[in-house]
Every structure is written in C-alpha cells, then in structure tokens.
PDB file of C-alpha atoms and ligand atoms in Angstrom:
ATOM      1  CA  UNK D   1      87.585  29.326 -23.984  1.00 90.00           C
ATOM      2  CA  UNK D   2      91.001  28.665 -25.513  1.00 90.00           C
ATOM      3  CA  UNK D   3      91.721  24.960 -26.101  1.00 91.00           C
ATOM      4  CA  UNK D   4      94.623  23.036 -27.615  1.00 91.00           C
ATOM      5  CA  UNK D   5      92.861  22.978 -30.991  1.00 91.00           C
ATOM      6  CA  UNK D   6      93.297  26.777 -31.149  1.00 94.00           C
ATOM      7  CA  UNK D   7      97.061  26.486 -31.569  1.00 96.00           C
ATOM      8  CA  UNK D   8      98.824  24.526 -34.283  1.00 97.00           C
ATOM      9  CA  UNK D   9     102.102  22.970 -33.133  1.00 98.00           C
ATOM     10  CA  UNK D  10     104.637  21.101 -35.218  1.00 98.00           C
ATOM     11  CA  UNK D  11     107.841  19.431 -34.048  1.00 98.00           C
ATOM     12  CA  UNK D  12     110.460  17.158 -35.509  1.00 98.00           C
ATOM     13  CA  UNK D  13     114.061  16.052 -35.685  1.00 98.00           C
ATOM     14  CA  UNK D  14     116.596  18.369 -37.284  1.00 98.00           C
ATOM     15  CA  UNK D  15     117.034  17.535 -40.945  1.00 98.00           C
ATOM     16  CA  UNK D  16     120.216  16.528 -42.729  1.00 97.00           C
ATOM     17  CA  UNK D  17     121.414  15.617 -46.247  1.00 97.00           C
ATOM     18  CA  UNK D  18     118.945  15.986 -49.154  1.00 98.00           C
ATOM     19  CA  UNK D  19     116.066  16.851 -46.792  1.00 98.00           C
ATOM     20  CA  UNK D  20     118.083  19.705 -45.357  1.00 98.00           C
ATOM     21  CA  UNK D  21     118.874  20.917 -48.853  1.00 98.00           C
ATOM     22  CA  UNK D  22     115.173  20.797 -49.796  1.00 98.00           C
ATOM     23  CA  UNK D  23     114.278  22.723 -46.631  1.00 98.00           C
ATOM     24  CA  UNK D  24     116.832  25.414 -47.531  1.00 98.00           C
ATOM     25  CA  UNK D  25     114.941  26.023 -50.783  1.00 98.00           C
ATOM     26  CA  UNK D  26     111.933  27.226 -48.770  1.00 98.00           C
ATOM     27  CA  UNK D  27     113.867  29.996 -46.994  1.00 98.00           C
ATOM     28  CA  UNK D  28     114.062  33.614 -48.138  1.00 97.00           C
ATOM     29  CA  UNK D  29     117.318  35.428 -48.890  1.00 97.00           C
ATOM     30  CA  UNK D  30     117.659  36.818 -45.363  1.00 96.00           C
ATOM     31  CA  UNK D  31     117.187  33.415 -43.770  1.00 97.00           C
ATOM     32  CA  UNK D  32     119.665  31.827 -46.166  1.00 98.00           C
ATOM     33  CA  UNK D  33     122.200  34.509 -45.274  1.00 97.00           C
ATOM     34  CA  UNK D  34     121.702  33.853 -41.573  1.00 97.00           C
ATOM     35  CA  UNK D  35     121.911  30.080 -42.137  1.00 98.00           C
ATOM     36  CA  UNK D  36     125.081  30.484 -44.195  1.00 96.00           C
ATOM     37  CA  UNK D  37     126.740  32.471 -41.414  1.00 98.00           C
ATOM     38  CA  UNK D  38     126.270  29.638 -38.899  1.00 98.00           C
ATOM     39  CA  UNK D  39     129.570  27.808 -38.792  1.00 95.00           C
ATOM     40  CA  UNK D  40     128.396  25.172 -36.315  1.00 97.00           C
ATOM     41  CA  UNK D  41     126.801  22.347 -38.355  1.00 97.00           C
ATOM     42  CA  UNK D  42     124.211  21.578 -35.666  1.00 98.00           C
ATOM     43  CA  UNK D  43     123.147  25.221 -35.362  1.00 98.00           C
ATOM     44  CA  UNK D  44     122.914  25.436 -39.158  1.00 98.00           C
ATOM     45  CA  UNK D  45     120.691  22.334 -39.356  1.00 98.00           C
ATOM     46  CA  UNK D  46     118.473  23.554 -36.509  1.00 98.00           C
ATOM     47  CA  UNK D  47     118.052  26.988 -38.082  1.00 98.00           C
ATOM     48  CA  UNK D  48     117.134  25.681 -41.546  1.00 98.00           C
ATOM     49  CA  UNK D  49     114.826  22.955 -40.202  1.00 98.00           C
ATOM     50  CA  UNK D  50     112.973  25.278 -37.826  1.00 98.00           C
ATOM     51  CA  UNK D  51     112.479  28.109 -40.309  1.00 98.00           C
ATOM     52  CA  UNK D  52     111.372  25.750 -43.098  1.00 98.00           C
ATOM     53  CA  UNK D  53     108.991  23.963 -40.718  1.00 98.00           C
ATOM     54  CA  UNK D  54     107.439  27.258 -39.627  1.00 98.00           C
ATOM     55  CA  UNK D  55     106.988  28.293 -43.269  1.00 98.00           C
ATOM     56  CA  UNK D  56     105.245  25.010 -44.097  1.00 98.00           C
ATOM     57  CA  UNK D  57     103.013  25.241 -41.013  1.00 97.00           C
ATOM     58  CA  UNK D  58     101.943  28.835 -41.725  1.00 96.00           C
ATOM     59  CA  UNK D  59     101.634  28.173 -45.477  1.00 95.00           C
ATOM     60  CA  UNK D  60      99.213  25.310 -44.812  1.00 95.00           C
ATOM     61  CA  UNK D  61      97.245  27.400 -42.345  1.00 92.00           C
ATOM     62  CA  UNK D  62      96.603  30.280 -44.734  1.00 91.00           C
ATOM     63  CA  UNK D  63      96.974  28.349 -47.989  1.00 92.00           C
ATOM     64  CA  UNK D  64      99.971  30.288 -49.266  1.00 93.00           C
ATOM     65  CA  UNK D  65     103.208  29.052 -50.852  1.00 96.00           C
ATOM     66  CA  UNK D  66     105.663  28.821 -47.887  1.00 97.00           C
ATOM     67  CA  UNK D  67     108.360  30.553 -49.963  1.00 97.00           C
ATOM     68  CA  UNK D  68     106.247  33.713 -50.275  1.00 95.00           C
ATOM     69  CA  UNK D  69     105.956  34.388 -46.545  1.00 95.00           C
ATOM     70  CA  UNK D  70     107.848  37.186 -44.812  1.00 94.00           C
ATOM     71  CA  UNK D  71     108.792  37.226 -41.152  1.00 94.00           C
ATOM     72  CA  UNK D  72     110.031  40.413 -39.532  1.00 92.00           C
ATOM     73  CA  UNK D  73     111.444  41.056 -36.059  1.00 91.00           C
ATOM     74  CA  UNK D  74     109.024  43.395 -34.313  1.00 86.00           C
ATOM     75  CA  UNK D  75     108.775  45.099 -30.947  1.00 85.00           C
ATOM     76  CA  UNK D  76     111.472  46.209 -28.547  1.00 90.00           C
ATOM     77  CA  UNK D  77     113.004  42.720 -28.308  1.00 95.00           C
ATOM     78  CA  UNK D  78     112.817  41.619 -31.920  1.00 93.00           C
ATOM     79  CA  UNK D  79     110.271  38.804 -31.739  1.00 96.00           C
ATOM     80  CA  UNK D  80     109.717  37.664 -35.348  1.00 95.00           C
ATOM     81  CA  UNK D  81     106.144  38.059 -36.599  1.00 93.00           C
ATOM     82  CA  UNK D  82     104.476  37.086 -39.845  1.00 92.00           C
ATOM     83  CA  UNK D  83     103.962  39.895 -42.323  1.00 87.00           C
ATOM     84  CA  UNK D  84     101.185  38.734 -44.601  1.00 74.00           C
ATOM     85  CA  UNK D  85      98.172  41.010 -44.663  1.00 69.00           C
ATOM     86  CA  UNK D  86      95.255  40.441 -44.177  1.00 75.00           C
ATOM     87  CA  UNK D  87      96.123  37.496 -41.928  1.00 73.00           C
ATOM     88  CA  UNK D  88      97.094  38.153 -38.328  1.00 82.00           C
ATOM     89  CA  UNK D  89      98.822  34.999 -37.212  1.00 93.00           C
ATOM     90  CA  UNK D  90     101.092  34.745 -34.183  1.00 96.00           C
ATOM     91  CA  UNK D  91     104.114  32.504 -34.626  1.00 97.00           C
ATOM     92  CA  UNK D  92     107.098  31.249 -32.706  1.00 98.00           C
ATOM     93  CA  UNK D  93     109.825  28.631 -33.066  1.00 98.00           C
ATOM     94  CA  UNK D  94     112.511  27.001 -30.945  1.00 98.00           C
ATOM     95  CA  UNK D  95     115.256  24.454 -31.395  1.00 98.00           C
ATOM     96  CA  UNK D  96     117.674  22.484 -29.249  1.00 98.00           C
ATOM     97  CA  UNK D  97     120.098  19.655 -29.979  1.00 97.00           C
ATOM     98  CA  UNK D  98     118.184  17.440 -32.482  1.00 97.00           C
ATOM     99  CA  UNK D  99     114.698  18.927 -32.082  1.00 98.00           C
ATOM    100  CA  UNK D 100     112.766  21.865 -33.539  1.00 98.00           C
ATOM    101  CA  UNK D 101     109.304  23.076 -32.498  1.00 98.00           C
ATOM    102  CA  UNK D 102     107.016  25.655 -34.137  1.00 98.00           C
ATOM    103  CA  UNK D 103     103.643  27.087 -33.155  1.00 98.00           C
ATOM    104  CA  UNK D 104     101.047  29.167 -34.964  1.00 97.00           C
ATOM    105  CA  UNK D 105      97.783  30.641 -33.676  1.00 96.00           C
ATOM    106  CA  UNK D 106      95.434  33.470 -34.494  1.00 94.00           C
ATOM    107  CA  UNK D 107      94.325  33.824 -30.883  1.00 94.00           C
ATOM    108  CA  UNK D 108      97.227  35.672 -29.248  1.00 95.00           C
ATOM    109  CA  UNK D 109     100.994  36.012 -28.883  1.00 96.00           C
ATOM    110  CA  UNK D 110     102.574  32.558 -28.710  1.00 98.00           C
ATOM    111  CA  UNK D 111     105.831  31.225 -27.309  1.00 98.00           C
ATOM    112  CA  UNK D 112     107.423  27.793 -27.631  1.00 98.00           C
ATOM    113  CA  UNK D 113     110.545  26.332 -26.165  1.00 98.00           C
ATOM    114  CA  UNK D 114     112.376  23.017 -26.309  1.00 98.00           C
ATOM    115  CA  UNK D 115     115.477  21.906 -24.449  1.00 98.00           C
ATOM    116  CA  UNK D 116     117.395  18.672 -24.095  1.00 98.00           C
ATOM    117  CA  UNK D 117     118.100  17.064 -20.741  1.00 97.00           C
ATOM    118  CA  UNK D 118     121.755  16.643 -21.637  1.00 96.00           C
ATOM    119  CA  UNK D 119     122.259  20.349 -22.437  1.00 94.00           C
ATOM    120  CA  UNK D 120     120.648  21.357 -19.141  1.00 94.00           C
ATOM    121  CA  UNK D 121     122.627  18.721 -17.190  1.00 93.00           C
ATOM    122  CA  UNK D 122     125.821  20.038 -18.740  1.00 91.00           C
ATOM    123  CA  UNK D 123     124.922  23.681 -18.066  1.00 88.00           C
ATOM    124  CA  UNK D 124     124.052  22.853 -14.463  1.00 86.00           C
ATOM    125  CA  UNK D 125     127.171  20.924 -13.502  1.00 84.00           C
ATOM    126  CA  UNK D 126     127.918  23.350 -10.683  1.00 82.00           C
ATOM    127  CA  UNK D 127     124.282  24.075  -9.782  1.00 79.00           C
ATOM    128  CA  UNK D 128     124.389  27.641 -11.142  1.00 85.00           C
ATOM    129  CA  UNK D 129     121.303  27.130 -13.332  1.00 91.00           C
ATOM    130  CA  UNK D 130     119.163  26.492 -10.244  1.00 90.00           C
ATOM    131  CA  UNK D 131     119.925  30.014  -9.069  1.00 91.00           C
ATOM    132  CA  UNK D 132     119.474  31.684 -12.478  1.00 94.00           C
ATOM    133  CA  UNK D 133     116.195  29.886 -13.181  1.00 96.00           C
ATOM    134  CA  UNK D 134     114.317  29.076 -10.002  1.00 96.00           C
ATOM    135  CA  UNK D 135     112.685  31.041  -7.188  1.00 97.00           C
ATOM    136  CA  UNK D 136     113.595  29.994  -3.654  1.00 96.00           C
ATOM    137  CA  UNK D 137     110.257  28.118  -3.361  1.00 96.00           C
ATOM    138  CA  UNK D 138     111.004  26.272  -6.617  1.00 96.00           C
ATOM    139  CA  UNK D 139     114.538  25.437  -5.419  1.00 95.00           C
ATOM    140  CA  UNK D 140     113.016  23.851  -2.317  1.00 94.00           C
ATOM    141  CA  UNK D 141     110.668  21.813  -4.563  1.00 93.00           C
ATOM    142  CA  UNK D 142     113.650  20.754  -6.674  1.00 92.00           C
ATOM    143  CA  UNK D 143     115.346  19.149  -3.655  1.00 88.00           C
ATOM    144  CA  UNK D 144     112.235  16.968  -3.208  1.00 87.00           C
ATOM    145  CA  UNK D 145     112.008  15.820  -6.832  1.00 84.00           C
ATOM    146  CA  UNK D 146     113.378  12.460  -7.951  1.00 81.00           C
ATOM    147  CA  UNK D 147     114.730  13.502 -11.341  1.00 89.00           C
ATOM    148  CA  UNK D 148     116.473  16.857 -10.984  1.00 91.00           C
ATOM    149  CA  UNK D 149     117.495  17.167 -14.623  1.00 95.00           C
ATOM    150  CA  UNK D 150     114.074  16.558 -16.163  1.00 96.00           C
ATOM    151  CA  UNK D 151     112.418  18.805 -13.528  1.00 96.00           C
ATOM    152  CA  UNK D 152     114.876  21.608 -14.152  1.00 96.00           C
ATOM    153  CA  UNK D 153     114.515  21.224 -17.922  1.00 97.00           C
ATOM    154  CA  UNK D 154     110.727  21.307 -17.678  1.00 97.00           C
ATOM    155  CA  UNK D 155     110.836  24.463 -15.535  1.00 97.00           C
ATOM    156  CA  UNK D 156     113.240  25.974 -18.036  1.00 97.00           C
ATOM    157  CA  UNK D 157     111.069  25.402 -21.127  1.00 98.00           C
ATOM    158  CA  UNK D 158     107.858  26.470 -19.374  1.00 98.00           C
ATOM    159  CA  UNK D 159     109.405  29.739 -18.190  1.00 98.00           C
ATOM    160  CA  UNK D 160     111.126  30.472 -21.483  1.00 98.00           C
ATOM    161  CA  UNK D 161     107.898  29.773 -23.400  1.00 98.00           C
ATOM    162  CA  UNK D 162     106.106  32.351 -21.196  1.00 98.00           C
ATOM    163  CA  UNK D 163     108.871  34.888 -21.823  1.00 98.00           C
ATOM    164  CA  UNK D 164     108.866  34.180 -25.562  1.00 98.00           C
ATOM    165  CA  UNK D 165     105.074  34.575 -25.688  1.00 98.00           C
ATOM    166  CA  UNK D 166     105.430  37.977 -24.014  1.00 97.00           C
ATOM    167  CA  UNK D 167     108.184  38.811 -26.527  1.00 97.00           C
ATOM    168  CA  UNK D 168     110.641  39.856 -23.821  1.00 97.00           C
ATOM    169  CA  UNK D 169     112.658  36.660 -23.878  1.00 97.00           C
ATOM    170  CA  UNK D 170     115.517  36.418 -21.442  1.00 96.00           C
ATOM    171  CA  UNK D 171     115.626  40.196 -20.926  1.00 97.00           C
ATOM    172  CA  UNK D 172     113.332  39.242 -18.020  1.00 97.00           C
ATOM    173  CA  UNK D 173     114.891  37.144 -15.266  1.00 97.00           C
ATOM    174  CA  UNK D 174     113.272  33.691 -15.084  1.00 98.00           C
ATOM    175  CA  UNK D 175     113.428  33.917 -11.273  1.00 98.00           C
ATOM    176  CA  UNK D 176     110.674  36.567 -11.432  1.00 98.00           C
ATOM    177  CA  UNK D 177     108.264  33.820 -12.551  1.00 98.00           C
ATOM    178  CA  UNK D 178     106.794  31.461  -9.984  1.00 98.00           C
ATOM    179  CA  UNK D 179     105.529  28.337 -11.731  1.00 98.00           C
ATOM    180  CA  UNK D 180     103.670  25.214 -10.695  1.00 97.00           C
ATOM    181  CA  UNK D 181     105.812  22.168  -9.853  1.00 96.00           C
ATOM    182  CA  UNK D 182     107.134  20.241 -12.871  1.00 95.00           C
ATOM    183  CA  UNK D 183     105.008  17.146 -12.153  1.00 94.00           C
ATOM    184  CA  UNK D 184     101.866  19.344 -12.062  1.00 96.00           C
ATOM    185  CA  UNK D 185     100.010  20.893 -15.009  1.00 97.00           C
ATOM    186  CA  UNK D 186     101.936  23.983 -16.188  1.00 98.00           C
ATOM    187  CA  UNK D 187     100.706  27.175 -14.564  1.00 98.00           C
ATOM    188  CA  UNK D 188     102.173  30.615 -13.920  1.00 98.00           C
ATOM    189  CA  UNK D 189     101.338  31.254 -10.264  1.00 98.00           C
ATOM    190  CA  UNK D 190     102.926  34.688  -9.809  1.00 98.00           C
ATOM    191  CA  UNK D 191     105.056  37.199 -11.697  1.00 98.00           C
ATOM    192  CA  UNK D 192     107.149  39.515  -9.549  1.00 97.00           C
ATOM    193  CA  UNK D 193     106.188  43.161 -10.077  1.00 96.00           C
ATOM    194  CA  UNK D 194     103.241  42.547 -12.394  1.00 96.00           C
ATOM    195  CA  UNK D 195      99.848  40.881 -12.492  1.00 97.00           C
ATOM    196  CA  UNK D 196      99.706  37.329 -13.856  1.00 97.00           C
ATOM    197  CA  UNK D 197      98.547  37.567 -17.501  1.00 97.00           C
ATOM    198  CA  UNK D 198      95.819  35.284 -18.858  1.00 97.00           C
ATOM    199  CA  UNK D 199      97.796  32.416 -20.381  1.00 98.00           C
ATOM    200  CA  UNK D 200      97.062  29.035 -21.872  1.00 98.00           C
ATOM    201  CA  UNK D 201      99.981  26.667 -21.534  1.00 98.00           C
ATOM    202  CA  UNK D 202     100.785  23.059 -22.258  1.00 98.00           C
ATOM    203  CA  UNK D 203     103.738  20.705 -22.118  1.00 98.00           C
ATOM    204  CA  UNK D 204     104.659  19.045 -25.416  1.00 98.00           C
ATOM    205  CA  UNK D 205     105.927  15.491 -25.773  1.00 98.00           C
ATOM    206  CA  UNK D 206     108.749  15.751 -28.313  1.00 98.00           C
ATOM    207  CA  UNK D 207     110.469  12.483 -27.439  1.00 97.00           C
ATOM    208  CA  UNK D 208     112.764  10.996 -24.832  1.00 97.00           C
ATOM    209  CA  UNK D 209     115.511  13.236 -23.505  1.00 98.00           C
ATOM    210  CA  UNK D 210     113.669  16.495 -24.214  1.00 98.00           C
ATOM    211  CA  UNK D 211     111.129  18.820 -22.620  1.00 98.00           C
ATOM    212  CA  UNK D 212     109.051  21.351 -24.545  1.00 98.00           C
ATOM    213  CA  UNK D 213     106.216  23.761 -23.814  1.00 98.00           C
ATOM    214  CA  UNK D 214     103.861  26.119 -25.635  1.00 98.00           C
ATOM    215  CA  UNK D 215     102.212  29.231 -24.182  1.00 98.00           C
ATOM    216  CA  UNK D 216      99.562  31.526 -25.680  1.00 98.00           C
ATOM    217  CA  UNK D 217      98.595  34.910 -24.204  1.00 97.00           C
ATOM    218  CA  UNK D 218      94.799  34.657 -24.357  1.00 94.00           C
TER     219      UNK D 218
HETATM  220  C1  COA U   1     114.096  34.687 -27.549  1.00 66.62           C
HETATM  221  C2  COA U   1     115.263  34.037 -26.819  1.00 66.62           C
HETATM  222  C3  COA U   1     114.815  33.656 -25.412  1.00 66.62           C
HETATM  223  C4  COA U   1     115.631  32.765 -27.648  1.00 66.62           C
HETATM  224  O1  COA U   1     116.530  31.993 -26.965  1.00 66.62           O
HETATM  225  P1  COA U   1     117.254  30.666 -27.449  1.00 66.62           P
HETATM  226  O2  COA U   1     117.076  29.667 -26.352  1.00 66.62           O
HETATM  227  O3  COA U   1     118.622  31.023 -27.847  1.00 66.62           O
HETATM  228  O4  COA U   1     116.577  30.151 -28.766  1.00 66.62           O
HETATM  229  P2  COA U   1     115.225  29.357 -29.059  1.00 66.62           P
HETATM  230  O5  COA U   1     115.564  28.186 -29.894  1.00 66.62           O
HETATM  231  O6  COA U   1     114.411  29.111 -27.832  1.00 66.62           O
HETATM  232  O7  COA U   1     114.379  30.401 -29.938  1.00 66.62           O
HETATM  233  C5  COA U   1     114.953  31.099 -30.980  1.00 66.62           C
HETATM  234  C6  COA U   1     113.865  31.758 -31.784  1.00 66.62           C
HETATM  235  O8  COA U   1     113.013  32.572 -30.976  1.00 66.62           O
HETATM  236  C7  COA U   1     112.494  33.626 -31.794  1.00 66.62           C
HETATM  237  N1  COA U   1     112.725  34.907 -31.094  1.00 66.62           N
HETATM  238  C8  COA U   1     113.703  35.823 -31.263  1.00 66.62           C
HETATM  239  N2  COA U   1     113.501  36.878 -30.442  1.00 66.62           N
HETATM  240  C9  COA U   1     112.384  36.608 -29.741  1.00 66.62           C
HETATM  241  C10 COA U   1     111.673  37.311 -28.728  1.00 66.62           C
HETATM  242  N3  COA U   1     112.066  38.506 -28.289  1.00 66.62           N
HETATM  243  N4  COA U   1     110.571  36.726 -28.224  1.00 66.62           N
HETATM  244  C11 COA U   1     110.140  35.528 -28.655  1.00 66.62           C
HETATM  245  N5  COA U   1     110.772  34.820 -29.619  1.00 66.62           N
HETATM  246  C12 COA U   1     111.883  35.338 -30.143  1.00 66.62           C
HETATM  247  C13 COA U   1     113.229  33.578 -33.131  1.00 66.62           C
HETATM  248  O9  COA U   1     112.383  32.960 -34.068  1.00 66.62           O
HETATM  249  C14 COA U   1     114.412  32.698 -32.814  1.00 66.62           C
HETATM  250  O10 COA U   1     114.837  31.950 -33.900  1.00 66.62           O
HETATM  251  P3  COA U   1     115.924  32.511 -34.948  1.00 66.62           P
HETATM  252  O11 COA U   1     117.020  33.115 -34.144  1.00 66.62           O
HETATM  253  O12 COA U   1     116.321  31.290 -35.703  1.00 66.62           O
HETATM  254  O13 COA U   1     115.195  33.499 -35.774  1.00 66.62           O
HETATM  255  C15 COA U   1     116.490  34.993 -26.729  1.00 66.62           C
HETATM  256  O14 COA U   1     117.042  35.176 -28.002  1.00 66.62           O
HETATM  257  C16 COA U   1     116.086  36.349 -26.172  1.00 66.62           C
HETATM  258  O15 COA U   1     115.960  36.495 -24.961  1.00 66.62           O
HETATM  259  N6  COA U   1     115.849  37.355 -27.063  1.00 66.62           N
HETATM  260  C17 COA U   1     115.274  38.647 -26.688  1.00 66.62           C
HETATM  261  C18 COA U   1     116.256  39.639 -26.215  1.00 66.62           C
HETATM  262  C19 COA U   1     117.320  39.959 -27.209  1.00 66.62           C
HETATM  263  O16 COA U   1     118.398  39.491 -27.085  1.00 66.62           O
HETATM  264  N7  COA U   1     116.996  40.743 -28.237  1.00 66.62           N
HETATM  265  C20 COA U   1     117.975  41.110 -29.225  1.00 66.62           C
HETATM  266  C21 COA U   1     117.308  41.823 -30.356  1.00 66.62           C
HETATM  267  S1  COA U   1     116.637  43.374 -29.847  1.00 66.62           S
END
C-alpha cells in the first residue's frame, strides 16, 4: 500500500540575494533562459527556487549532481518529466507568492500545488472563482464553512494537484472533480465522465497563509 514515505516532498520560501544566485547556478541553459525572460521579480525568484529545489531533491534521491539532470516536457499537455535513464522518477513542482513545493516518487505520476490565501481572496473578490472551481454540492458546503478563503484555497490546491498528477492541468475543468470537504481528509469522490482513478493524496503544511497538496496516481 502506498504511504507518505513513498513520496519525497520538499518545500520552502522563495530565495533571494546570494542564495538565489547560488540556486541559479544549478539550472541548465534552458531553465536559465526561461528565468531570464521573467520580468516580474517574484516570478523569477519562484522559478529559480522551485527548479533548483527540484534538482537538489532528485539529485539526492538518485545520487547524481543536480546540474546534470534533464527535465523535458512530455505528453499532450507538456508535463515536465525527468530524463535520466535508467531511473524512472516522477516529479512535479509548484510555486505561489513566497512558497515553492516539489515532489518526487518512483511509484506513479505525481502532482503538487500550493496557493496563498491572499491570492485566492483577491481572485475571488466577485465570487467568480466559486463557479470556476466548485461543483454545486461543493458550493453548498462552502456556504456552511467558517473560513471561506482557506476552504476555497484548499479545494483549489487539492483539485489542481489531481489535475497536475494526471498531466492534464487546467485543460480539464475543476468543476468536473467532486472532492471531499476541505475540513475532511482529501479524497476525490467522483470525476464527471470517467471512473475515479486510484490516488493517494495528502495536504501539506507549508506555513500560515498557504494551502498545499500532493497527489500520486497509484
Ligand atoms: C500545469 C498548470 C496547471 C500549472 O499552473 P500554475 O498554477 O500556473 O503553476 P504551478 O506553480 O502550479 O505549476 C507550474 C509547474 O507545473 C509543471 N507543469 C507544467 N505543465 C504541466 C502539466 N501539464 N501537468 C503537470 N504539471 C505541469 C511545470 O513544472 C511548471 O513549472 P514551470 O512552468 O516553472 O516549468 C498549467 O500550466 C496547465 O494547466 N498546463 C497544462 C495545459 C497547458 O497549458 N499546456 C501548454 C503546453 S502544451
């Protein structure tokens, strides 16, 4: 049975200054090009921190210099995968505001997501996120919850982690997923138009003001 020891998760604050510079040295030419094209300082820091963190995590796992790893977008929706034969490791990363999260496992496709309460509160000023994200049953549950923003954020990261594990990302509408309530253990209850896949999922505590989740297709 899959347990939390079967997936390696790392999270942290976005780096800055000399630490950010050191992290940049771990990236390959393609990643440095992408980082250099990011004009927003926050997006730049998130990108470099997340990609360096993933390299360190994978490097430790397979005992390889992090700078020698290659990640390539694969599949119809471009989910990046590790290219390092003979190892078959599944990887994923996410970042938001001042947090980055990475996950690595050999047991199946993995998805992670992190989001900040303030970003979700801002995006949901007019309540439009409720409709984009939640099923009608979930919207009813939301009216009963005390903290709308943290509930909505938790639903968001759980659903996006499922969709990132599947590799489809937001090409699939989050409203097709029916999840357990945010105060309950994370569970995918139904997926419109398809059977519910075998998933292992867990919330991640990445500090106050954030929600994060990791999902592995088992
Ligand atoms: C995956 C996706 C949900 C990420 O959304 P986001 O909230 O902006 O960003 P996150 O911080 O959660 O995650 C970003 C990381 O997810 C990973 N990722 C990219 N595509 C992915 C996919 N299809 N499935 C899972 N993970 C993916 C990448 O590592 C990416 O980081 P990078 O851009 O620095 O390389 C979104 O980009 C998406 O829906 N992509 C798939 C559809 C698409 O647009 N494809 C275009 C290429 S064909």
